[in-house]
C-alpha cells in the first residue's frame, strides 16, 4: 500500500474532485476549475516522477478527473483505478500522448485530453535556437570564457557555420516543422528542402512569396524543394531538424546508416521525440566527426542519456524545454484542465483542436467545450 502523498487543496468543499499530479504554471487553470465548483488537489510530493502506486493513492475512492504529465505511464492500472473512483477524464499536459494507453482508457470509459495548438511557435523557436547555437558553437565558447581560457582574439577561435544561403532540411513539415522552416528561411535567408508524406502547401506558398519579395528588393531569392525521400534531405541539407511523429516507422529514423549519409559538417536538431534517434549510433558519430554538431531537447531513454553523449563538445543538450515559455506552459495547463472540466460538465468537443486561442484569453470566459479529446470518437 503506497504511503499518502502530500497535496495542496483549493475549494475544499467543491462538488467535483480534480487531481493534478504536479504543480503547474499559472493560476488561471485552478481558478477556472474552482469557478465550476471543483475541489482541486495538487500533488506537492518532492518527486520528479510519481509511481503508479503514488498516483493510485492520489486518485483515491472518489475522483472525477486527473491532470497528469508526459513522464507518467498511464495504462490499464491507472485508468482502472480512475474509473472505479468515478472518473471520466484524464488530461495529459502535452500535445503527444506516447505515455498513454488510449485503448485502455477507452475500455474504462475515460476520455484522454491533450494540448495541441499552443506549443507550435515555442517549440519551433527552441529548434531554431539550437540550430543557431550549434552553428556558431555558442555553448562551447561560453564554457571557454567561464573557464578563464580566453586570452585574446584568434583567427581560428570557435569558427562555426554561416547559415545565410545554406540549406535547411525539415523532416516532418507539420505545424511545428513548418513554423521552424519559416523562421530559418525568413530569419537567415536559408533555402529549404523538406520531406513529408503530405505536401506542405502553405509553407511552399510562403517561401515562394518571400522569394519574390527578396527578388523585388535586389536580393538573392530563397528556394524550396519537396524531397522524394528522407535520404535526399539528409544528403543535401546543412542543418536538419526532426519533426516527425513517433511510431514504428520513425523509431531510430536516424541511425548509423542515415548519419553516414549526412554532410561531415552538418547540424542535426531534435525537439520531437528522443527514440527517433539511435543515441548510441549518434554518440559514435559525434566522436568520429568533430565538425558534425547536434542540438537535442529530447532523449531516447529520458531522463537518461546514453553513455558518452554528455562528453561530446559537439553536442548541445537541454532538458526537454521546447515548450518552456511562460505563455505556452500556462496555456498547456489551462487546456489540460479544461479537457477534464469539459468531460465532467458534459460539454461537446471543440471543432478544431489547433485553434485554441479562445480558450487562452485571460480576459474572457473559455468556450463551453473540451479543447481536444484524442479518443472522442471511440467513446461515442
CSV table of C-alpha atoms in Angstrom, one decimal:
chain,number,residue,atom,x,y,z
A,1,UNK,CA,0.0,0.0,0.0
A,2,UNK,CA,1.5,3.3,-1.1
A,3,UNK,CA,2.0,6.0,1.5
A,4,UNK,CA,-0.3,9.0,1.3
A,5,UNK,CA,1.2,11.7,-0.9
A,6,UNK,CA,1.3,15.4,0.1
A,7,UNK,CA,-1.2,17.7,-1.6
A,8,UNK,CA,-2.4,21.3,-1.7
A,9,UNK,CA,-6.1,21.9,-1.9
A,10,UNK,CA,-8.3,24.7,-3.4
A,11,UNK,CA,-12.0,25.0,-2.8
A,12,UNK,CA,-12.2,22.0,-0.3
A,13,UNK,CA,-16.0,21.9,-0.4
A,14,UNK,CA,-16.2,21.7,-4.2
A,15,UNK,CA,-18.7,19.2,-5.8
A,16,UNK,CA,-16.2,17.7,-8.3
A,17,UNK,CA,-12.8,16.4,-7.3
A,18,UNK,CA,-10.0,17.1,-9.8
A,19,UNK,CA,-6.4,16.0,-9.0
A,20,UNK,CA,-3.2,17.3,-10.6
A,21,UNK,CA,-0.2,15.0,-10.3
A,22,UNK,CA,2.1,18.1,-10.4
A,23,UNK,CA,2.0,21.8,-9.6
A,24,UNK,CA,1.5,23.6,-13.0
A,25,UNK,CA,2.4,27.1,-14.1
A,26,UNK,CA,0.0,29.9,-13.5
A,27,UNK,CA,-3.2,30.0,-11.5
A,28,UNK,CA,-5.8,30.5,-14.3
A,29,UNK,CA,-6.3,26.8,-14.7
A,30,UNK,CA,-7.0,26.4,-11.0
A,31,UNK,CA,-9.4,29.4,-11.0
A,32,UNK,CA,-11.4,28.0,-14.0
A,33,UNK,CA,-11.9,24.7,-12.2
A,34,UNK,CA,-12.8,26.3,-8.9
A,35,UNK,CA,-15.3,28.6,-10.6
A,36,UNK,CA,-17.1,25.5,-11.8
A,37,UNK,CA,-17.4,24.0,-8.3
A,38,UNK,CA,-14.3,21.8,-8.5
A,39,UNK,CA,-12.2,20.8,-5.5
A,40,UNK,CA,-8.7,21.0,-6.9
A,41,UNK,CA,-5.9,18.9,-5.3
A,42,UNK,CA,-2.4,19.4,-6.4
A,43,UNK,CA,0.3,16.9,-5.5
A,44,UNK,CA,3.3,18.6,-3.9
A,45,UNK,CA,5.3,15.4,-3.3
A,46,UNK,CA,9.1,16.2,-3.8
A,47,UNK,CA,9.4,13.6,-6.5
A,48,UNK,CA,10.1,14.3,-10.2
A,49,UNK,CA,8.1,11.3,-11.5
A,50,UNK,CA,5.3,9.7,-9.4
A,51,UNK,CA,5.0,5.9,-9.3
A,52,UNK,CA,1.8,4.1,-10.3
A,53,UNK,CA,1.2,3.5,-6.6
A,54,UNK,CA,1.6,7.2,-5.8
A,55,UNK,CA,-1.0,8.1,-8.5
A,56,UNK,CA,-3.5,5.4,-7.4
A,57,UNK,CA,-3.2,6.8,-3.8
A,58,UNK,CA,-3.9,10.3,-5.2
A,59,UNK,CA,-6.9,9.1,-7.1
A,60,UNK,CA,-8.4,7.5,-4.0
A,61,UNK,CA,-12.0,6.3,-3.8
A,62,UNK,CA,-13.7,9.3,-5.5
A,63,UNK,CA,-12.2,11.3,-8.3
A,64,UNK,CA,-13.8,13.0,-11.2
A,65,UNK,CA,-10.7,13.6,-13.3
A,66,UNK,CA,-6.9,13.8,-13.3
A,67,UNK,CA,-4.4,16.1,-14.9
A,68,UNK,CA,-1.2,14.2,-15.5
A,69,UNK,CA,2.2,14.6,-17.1
A,70,UNK,CA,4.0,13.0,-20.0
A,71,UNK,CA,6.6,11.4,-17.7
A,72,UNK,CA,3.9,9.2,-16.2
A,73,UNK,CA,2.9,5.8,-17.7
A,74,UNK,CA,-0.9,5.9,-17.9
A,75,UNK,CA,-2.0,2.3,-18.6
A,76,UNK,CA,-4.7,-0.2,-17.6
A,77,UNK,CA,-3.8,0.0,-13.8
A,78,UNK,CA,-4.3,3.8,-13.6
A,79,UNK,CA,-7.3,4.0,-15.9
A,80,UNK,CA,-9.0,1.1,-14.0
A,81,UNK,CA,-8.4,3.0,-10.7
A,82,UNK,CA,-9.7,6.2,-12.1
A,83,UNK,CA,-12.8,4.5,-13.5
A,84,UNK,CA,-13.5,2.8,-10.2
A,85,UNK,CA,-13.3,6.2,-8.5
A,86,UNK,CA,-16.0,7.5,-10.9
A,87,UNK,CA,-13.5,9.4,-13.1
A,88,UNK,CA,-14.3,10.2,-16.7
A,89,UNK,CA,-11.4,12.3,-17.8
A,90,UNK,CA,-7.6,12.3,-17.9
A,91,UNK,CA,-5.9,15.5,-19.2
A,92,UNK,CA,-2.3,15.0,-20.4
A,93,UNK,CA,-0.3,18.2,-20.2
A,94,UNK,CA,1.3,17.6,-23.5
A,95,UNK,CA,0.5,17.5,-27.2
A,96,UNK,CA,1.9,14.0,-27.5
A,97,UNK,CA,0.5,11.0,-25.7
A,98,UNK,CA,3.0,8.3,-26.2
A,99,UNK,CA,2.8,7.8,-22.4
A,100,UNK,CA,-0.9,7.0,-22.6
A,101,UNK,CA,-2.5,3.7,-23.5
A,102,UNK,CA,-5.5,5.2,-25.2
A,103,UNK,CA,-7.1,1.8,-25.8
A,104,UNK,CA,-7.0,1.1,-22.1
A,105,UNK,CA,-8.5,4.5,-21.3
A,106,UNK,CA,-11.3,3.9,-23.8
A,107,UNK,CA,-12.0,0.4,-22.4
A,108,UNK,CA,-12.6,2.0,-19.0
A,109,UNK,CA,-14.7,4.8,-20.4
A,110,UNK,CA,-12.1,7.6,-19.7
A,111,UNK,CA,-11.6,10.5,-22.1
A,112,UNK,CA,-8.0,11.4,-22.9
A,113,UNK,CA,-7.2,15.0,-23.5
A,114,UNK,CA,-4.1,16.6,-24.9
A,115,UNK,CA,-2.9,20.2,-25.6
A,116,UNK,CA,-2.2,20.8,-29.3
A,117,UNK,CA,-2.2,24.3,-30.9
A,118,UNK,CA,-0.3,26.0,-28.0
A,119,UNK,CA,3.2,24.6,-28.5
A,120,UNK,CA,3.9,25.3,-32.1
A,121,UNK,CA,5.8,28.6,-32.1
A,122,UNK,CA,7.6,27.9,-28.8
A,123,UNK,CA,8.9,24.5,-29.9
A,124,UNK,CA,9.9,25.9,-33.3
A,125,UNK,CA,11.8,28.7,-31.6
A,126,UNK,CA,13.8,26.3,-29.5
A,127,UNK,CA,14.7,24.2,-32.6
A,128,UNK,CA,15.8,27.4,-34.2
A,129,UNK,CA,17.8,28.4,-31.1
A,130,UNK,CA,19.6,25.0,-31.0
A,131,UNK,CA,20.3,25.4,-34.8
A,132,UNK,CA,22.0,28.8,-34.3
A,133,UNK,CA,23.8,27.8,-31.1
A,134,UNK,CA,25.2,24.7,-32.8
A,135,UNK,CA,26.2,26.6,-36.0
A,136,UNK,CA,28.0,29.3,-34.1
A,137,UNK,CA,29.3,27.0,-31.3
A,138,UNK,CA,27.9,29.2,-28.6
A,139,UNK,CA,27.8,26.7,-25.8
A,140,UNK,CA,31.5,25.7,-26.4
A,141,UNK,CA,32.5,29.4,-26.5
A,142,UNK,CA,30.5,30.2,-23.3
A,143,UNK,CA,32.3,27.3,-21.4
A,144,UNK,CA,35.6,28.5,-22.7
A,145,UNK,CA,35.0,32.0,-21.4
A,146,UNK,CA,33.8,30.8,-18.0
A,147,UNK,CA,36.8,28.6,-17.6
A,148,UNK,CA,39.1,31.7,-17.9
A,149,UNK,CA,40.8,30.4,-21.1
A,150,UNK,CA,40.3,33.5,-23.3
A,151,UNK,CA,43.5,35.5,-23.6
A,152,UNK,CA,42.8,37.3,-26.9
A,153,UNK,CA,41.2,37.2,-30.3
A,154,UNK,CA,42.5,34.5,-32.7
A,155,UNK,CA,41.6,33.9,-36.3
A,156,UNK,CA,40.6,30.3,-35.8
A,157,UNK,CA,38.9,30.6,-32.4
A,158,UNK,CA,35.5,28.8,-32.5
A,159,UNK,CA,34.9,29.1,-36.2
A,160,UNK,CA,31.4,27.9,-37.0
A,161,UNK,CA,29.0,27.8,-39.8
A,162,UNK,CA,27.3,30.7,-41.6
A,163,UNK,CA,23.6,30.0,-42.0
A,164,UNK,CA,22.7,32.5,-44.7
A,165,UNK,CA,22.5,30.8,-48.1
A,166,UNK,CA,22.8,27.3,-46.7
A,167,UNK,CA,20.1,24.7,-46.9
A,168,UNK,CA,17.8,23.8,-44.0
A,169,UNK,CA,16.2,20.4,-44.1
A,170,UNK,CA,13.0,19.6,-42.3
A,171,UNK,CA,11.8,16.0,-41.8
A,172,UNK,CA,8.1,16.3,-40.9
A,173,UNK,CA,6.6,19.5,-42.2
A,174,UNK,CA,3.5,19.7,-39.9
A,175,UNK,CA,2.7,22.7,-37.8
A,176,UNK,CA,6.0,22.8,-35.8
A,177,UNK,CA,8.2,21.7,-38.7
A,178,UNK,CA,6.6,24.4,-41.0
A,179,UNK,CA,7.0,27.1,-38.3
A,180,UNK,CA,10.6,26.2,-37.8
A,181,UNK,CA,11.2,26.2,-41.6
A,182,UNK,CA,9.7,29.7,-41.9
A,183,UNK,CA,11.9,31.0,-39.0
A,184,UNK,CA,15.1,29.7,-40.7
A,185,UNK,CA,14.1,30.8,-44.2
A,186,UNK,CA,12.9,34.3,-43.2
A,187,UNK,CA,15.4,34.8,-40.4
A,188,UNK,CA,18.6,33.6,-42.1
A,189,UNK,CA,17.6,33.5,-45.8
A,190,UNK,CA,18.2,29.8,-46.0
A,191,UNK,CA,16.9,27.5,-48.8
A,192,UNK,CA,14.6,24.7,-47.8
A,193,UNK,CA,14.3,21.1,-48.6
A,194,UNK,CA,11.7,19.1,-46.7
A,195,UNK,CA,10.3,15.6,-46.6
A,196,UNK,CA,6.7,14.8,-45.5
A,197,UNK,CA,4.1,12.3,-46.7
A,198,UNK,CA,1.9,15.3,-47.3
A,199,UNK,CA,2.6,18.4,-49.3
A,200,UNK,CA,3.1,21.5,-47.2
A,201,UNK,CA,1.2,23.8,-49.5
A,202,UNK,CA,1.0,26.8,-47.1
A,203,UNK,CA,4.7,26.6,-46.4
A,204,UNK,CA,5.6,26.4,-50.1
A,205,UNK,CA,3.4,29.4,-50.8
A,206,UNK,CA,5.0,31.4,-48.0
A,207,UNK,CA,8.6,30.7,-49.2
A,208,UNK,CA,7.6,31.4,-52.9
A,209,UNK,CA,6.2,34.8,-51.7
A,210,UNK,CA,9.2,35.5,-49.6
A,211,UNK,CA,11.5,34.7,-52.6
A,212,UNK,CA,9.5,37.2,-54.7
A,213,UNK,CA,9.9,39.8,-52.0
A,214,UNK,CA,13.7,39.3,-51.9
A,215,UNK,CA,14.0,39.4,-55.7
A,216,UNK,CA,12.0,42.7,-55.8
A,217,UNK,CA,14.4,44.2,-53.3
A,218,UNK,CA,17.5,43.2,-55.3
A,219,UNK,CA,18.4,40.3,-53.0
A,220,UNK,CA,19.1,36.7,-53.9
A,221,UNK,CA,15.8,34.8,-53.7
A,222,UNK,CA,15.5,31.7,-51.5
A,223,UNK,CA,14.4,28.3,-52.9
A,224,UNK,CA,12.4,25.4,-51.7
A,225,UNK,CA,12.1,21.7,-52.7
A,226,UNK,CA,9.9,18.9,-51.5
A,227,UNK,CA,12.2,15.8,-51.4
A,228,UNK,CA,11.2,12.5,-52.7
A,229,UNK,CA,12.8,10.7,-49.8
A,230,UNK,CA,14.2,11.4,-46.3
A,231,UNK,CA,17.6,10.4,-47.6
A,232,UNK,CA,17.5,13.2,-50.1
A,233,UNK,CA,17.1,15.7,-47.2
A,234,UNK,CA,20.0,14.1,-45.3
A,235,UNK,CA,22.3,14.3,-48.3
A,236,UNK,CA,21.6,17.9,-49.3
A,237,UNK,CA,20.8,19.8,-46.1
A,238,UNK,CA,23.4,21.7,-44.0
A,239,UNK,CA,21.0,21.9,-41.0
A,240,UNK,CA,18.4,19.2,-40.4
A,241,UNK,CA,15.6,19.5,-37.9
A,242,UNK,CA,13.4,16.5,-37.0
A,243,UNK,CA,9.7,16.9,-36.5
A,244,UNK,CA,8.0,13.5,-37.2
A,245,UNK,CA,5.5,11.7,-35.0
A,246,UNK,CA,6.9,8.8,-33.1
A,247,UNK,CA,5.7,5.4,-34.3
A,248,UNK,CA,7.1,2.1,-35.5
A,249,UNK,CA,8.1,3.7,-38.8
A,250,UNK,CA,10.1,6.6,-37.2
A,251,UNK,CA,11.8,4.7,-34.3
A,252,UNK,CA,15.5,5.1,-34.9
A,253,UNK,CA,14.8,7.0,-38.1
A,254,UNK,CA,18.3,8.5,-37.6
A,255,UNK,CA,20.7,5.6,-37.2
A,256,UNK,CA,24.3,4.7,-38.2
A,257,UNK,CA,23.4,4.5,-41.9
A,258,UNK,CA,21.4,7.7,-42.1
A,259,UNK,CA,24.1,9.6,-40.1
A,260,UNK,CA,26.7,8.5,-42.6
A,261,UNK,CA,24.5,9.9,-45.4
A,262,UNK,CA,24.7,13.4,-43.9
A,263,UNK,CA,27.4,16.0,-44.6
A,264,UNK,CA,30.5,15.9,-42.4
A,265,UNK,CA,29.8,19.4,-41.1
A,266,UNK,CA,26.0,19.1,-40.9
A,267,UNK,CA,23.9,20.1,-37.9
A,268,UNK,CA,21.2,17.8,-36.6
A,269,UNK,CA,18.4,19.1,-34.3
A,270,UNK,CA,15.8,17.1,-32.4
A,271,UNK,CA,12.9,18.7,-30.5
A,272,UNK,CA,10.4,15.9,-31.4
A,273,UNK,CA,10.8,12.6,-29.6
A,274,UNK,CA,14.0,11.0,-28.3
A,275,UNK,CA,13.6,7.5,-29.8
A,276,UNK,CA,13.6,9.0,-33.3
A,277,UNK,CA,17.4,8.9,-33.0
A,278,UNK,CA,19.6,5.9,-32.2
A,279,UNK,CA,21.5,7.6,-29.5
A,280,UNK,CA,24.3,5.0,-29.3
A,281,UNK,CA,25.0,5.5,-33.0
A,282,UNK,CA,24.8,9.2,-32.6
A,283,UNK,CA,27.5,9.2,-29.8
A,284,UNK,CA,29.8,7.2,-32.1
A,285,UNK,CA,29.2,9.6,-35.0
A,286,UNK,CA,29.9,12.6,-32.8
A,287,UNK,CA,33.2,11.0,-31.6
A,288,UNK,CA,34.5,10.3,-35.1
A,289,UNK,CA,33.2,13.5,-36.8
A,290,UNK,CA,34.2,16.5,-34.6
A,291,UNK,CA,32.8,19.1,-37.1
A,292,UNK,CA,29.3,17.4,-37.0
A,293,UNK,CA,27.1,19.0,-34.4
A,294,UNK,CA,23.8,18.2,-32.8
A,295,UNK,CA,21.2,20.0,-30.7
A,296,UNK,CA,19.0,17.8,-28.6
A,297,UNK,CA,16.0,18.6,-26.4
A,298,UNK,CA,14.8,15.0,-26.1
A,299,UNK,CA,16.5,11.7,-25.4
A,300,UNK,CA,15.9,8.1,-26.2
A,301,UNK,CA,15.7,6.9,-22.6
A,302,UNK,CA,14.7,10.1,-20.9
A,303,UNK,CA,15.6,11.4,-18.4
A,304,UNK,CA,18.9,9.4,-19.0
A,305,UNK,CA,21.4,9.9,-21.8
A,306,UNK,CA,23.4,7.2,-23.5
A,307,UNK,CA,26.9,6.8,-22.2
A,308,UNK,CA,29.3,9.3,-23.7
A,309,UNK,CA,26.8,11.8,-25.0
A,310,UNK,CA,27.5,14.3,-22.3
A,311,UNK,CA,31.2,14.2,-23.0
A,312,UNK,CA,30.9,15.3,-26.6
A,313,UNK,CA,31.7,19.0,-27.1
A,314,UNK,CA,29.9,19.0,-30.4
A,315,UNK,CA,26.6,18.2,-28.7
A,316,UNK,CA,24.2,20.8,-27.2
A,317,UNK,CA,21.9,19.1,-24.8
A,318,UNK,CA,19.0,20.7,-22.9
A,319,UNK,CA,16.4,19.1,-20.6
A,320,UNK,CA,13.2,18.8,-22.7
A,321,UNK,CA,12.4,22.6,-22.6
A,322,UNK,CA,10.9,23.1,-26.1
A,323,UNK,CA,7.5,24.1,-24.7
A,324,UNK,CA,9.1,26.0,-21.7
A,325,UNK,CA,7.9,29.6,-22.4
A,326,UNK,CA,5.6,31.1,-19.8
A,327,UNK,CA,2.7,31.6,-22.2
A,328,UNK,CA,2.9,28.1,-23.6
A,329,UNK,CA,3.2,26.2,-20.3
A,330,UNK,CA,0.4,28.2,-18.7
A,331,UNK,CA,-1.7,27.6,-21.8
A,332,UNK,CA,-1.0,23.9,-21.7
A,333,UNK,CA,-2.1,23.8,-18.0
A,334,UNK,CA,-5.3,25.6,-18.9
A,335,UNK,CA,-6.1,23.3,-21.8
A,336,UNK,CA,-5.4,20.2,-19.8
A,337,UNK,CA,-7.7,21.4,-17.0
A,338,UNK,CA,-10.4,22.4,-19.5
A,339,UNK,CA,-10.4,19.0,-21.1
A,340,UNK,CA,-11.1,17.4,-17.7
A,341,UNK,CA,-13.7,20.1,-16.8
A,342,UNK,CA,-15.4,19.7,-20.2
A,343,UNK,CA,-16.0,16.0,-19.7
A,344,UNK,CA,-17.2,16.5,-16.1
A,345,UNK,CA,-19.7,19.0,-17.4
A,346,UNK,CA,-20.7,17.1,-20.4
A,347,UNK,CA,-19.5,19.7,-22.9
A,348,UNK,CA,-19.1,18.9,-26.6
A,349,UNK,CA,-15.7,18.6,-28.3
A,350,UNK,CA,-14.2,21.7,-29.8
A,351,UNK,CA,-14.3,21.8,-33.6
A,352,UNK,CA,-10.6,22.5,-34.2
A,353,UNK,CA,-8.0,21.5,-31.5
A,354,UNK,CA,-5.3,23.5,-33.3
A,355,UNK,CA,-7.3,26.8,-33.0
A,356,UNK,CA,-7.2,27.2,-29.2
A,357,UNK,CA,-6.9,31.0,-28.8
A,358,UNK,CA,-10.5,31.3,-27.5
A,359,UNK,CA,-9.5,29.1,-24.5
A,360,UNK,CA,-6.4,31.1,-23.7
A,361,UNK,CA,-7.8,34.7,-23.5
A,362,UNK,CA,-7.2,35.9,-19.9
A,363,UNK,CA,-10.0,38.5,-20.0
A,364,UNK,CA,-12.7,36.2,-21.3
A,365,UNK,CA,-14.5,33.0,-20.2
A,366,UNK,CA,-13.4,30.0,-22.3
A,367,UNK,CA,-15.9,28.3,-24.6
A,368,UNK,CA,-18.1,25.6,-23.1
A,369,UNK,CA,-16.2,22.8,-24.9
A,370,UNK,CA,-13.4,20.2,-24.4
A,371,UNK,CA,-10.4,21.7,-26.3
A,372,UNK,CA,-9.0,18.3,-27.5
A,373,UNK,CA,-10.1,14.7,-26.7
A,374,UNK,CA,-8.0,12.2,-28.6
A,375,UNK,CA,-10.4,9.2,-28.1
A,376,UNK,CA,-13.6,11.2,-28.5
A,377,UNK,CA,-14.9,9.1,-31.5
A,378,UNK,CA,-14.1,5.8,-29.8
A,379,UNK,CA,-16.0,6.8,-26.7
A,380,UNK,CA,-19.3,7.6,-28.6
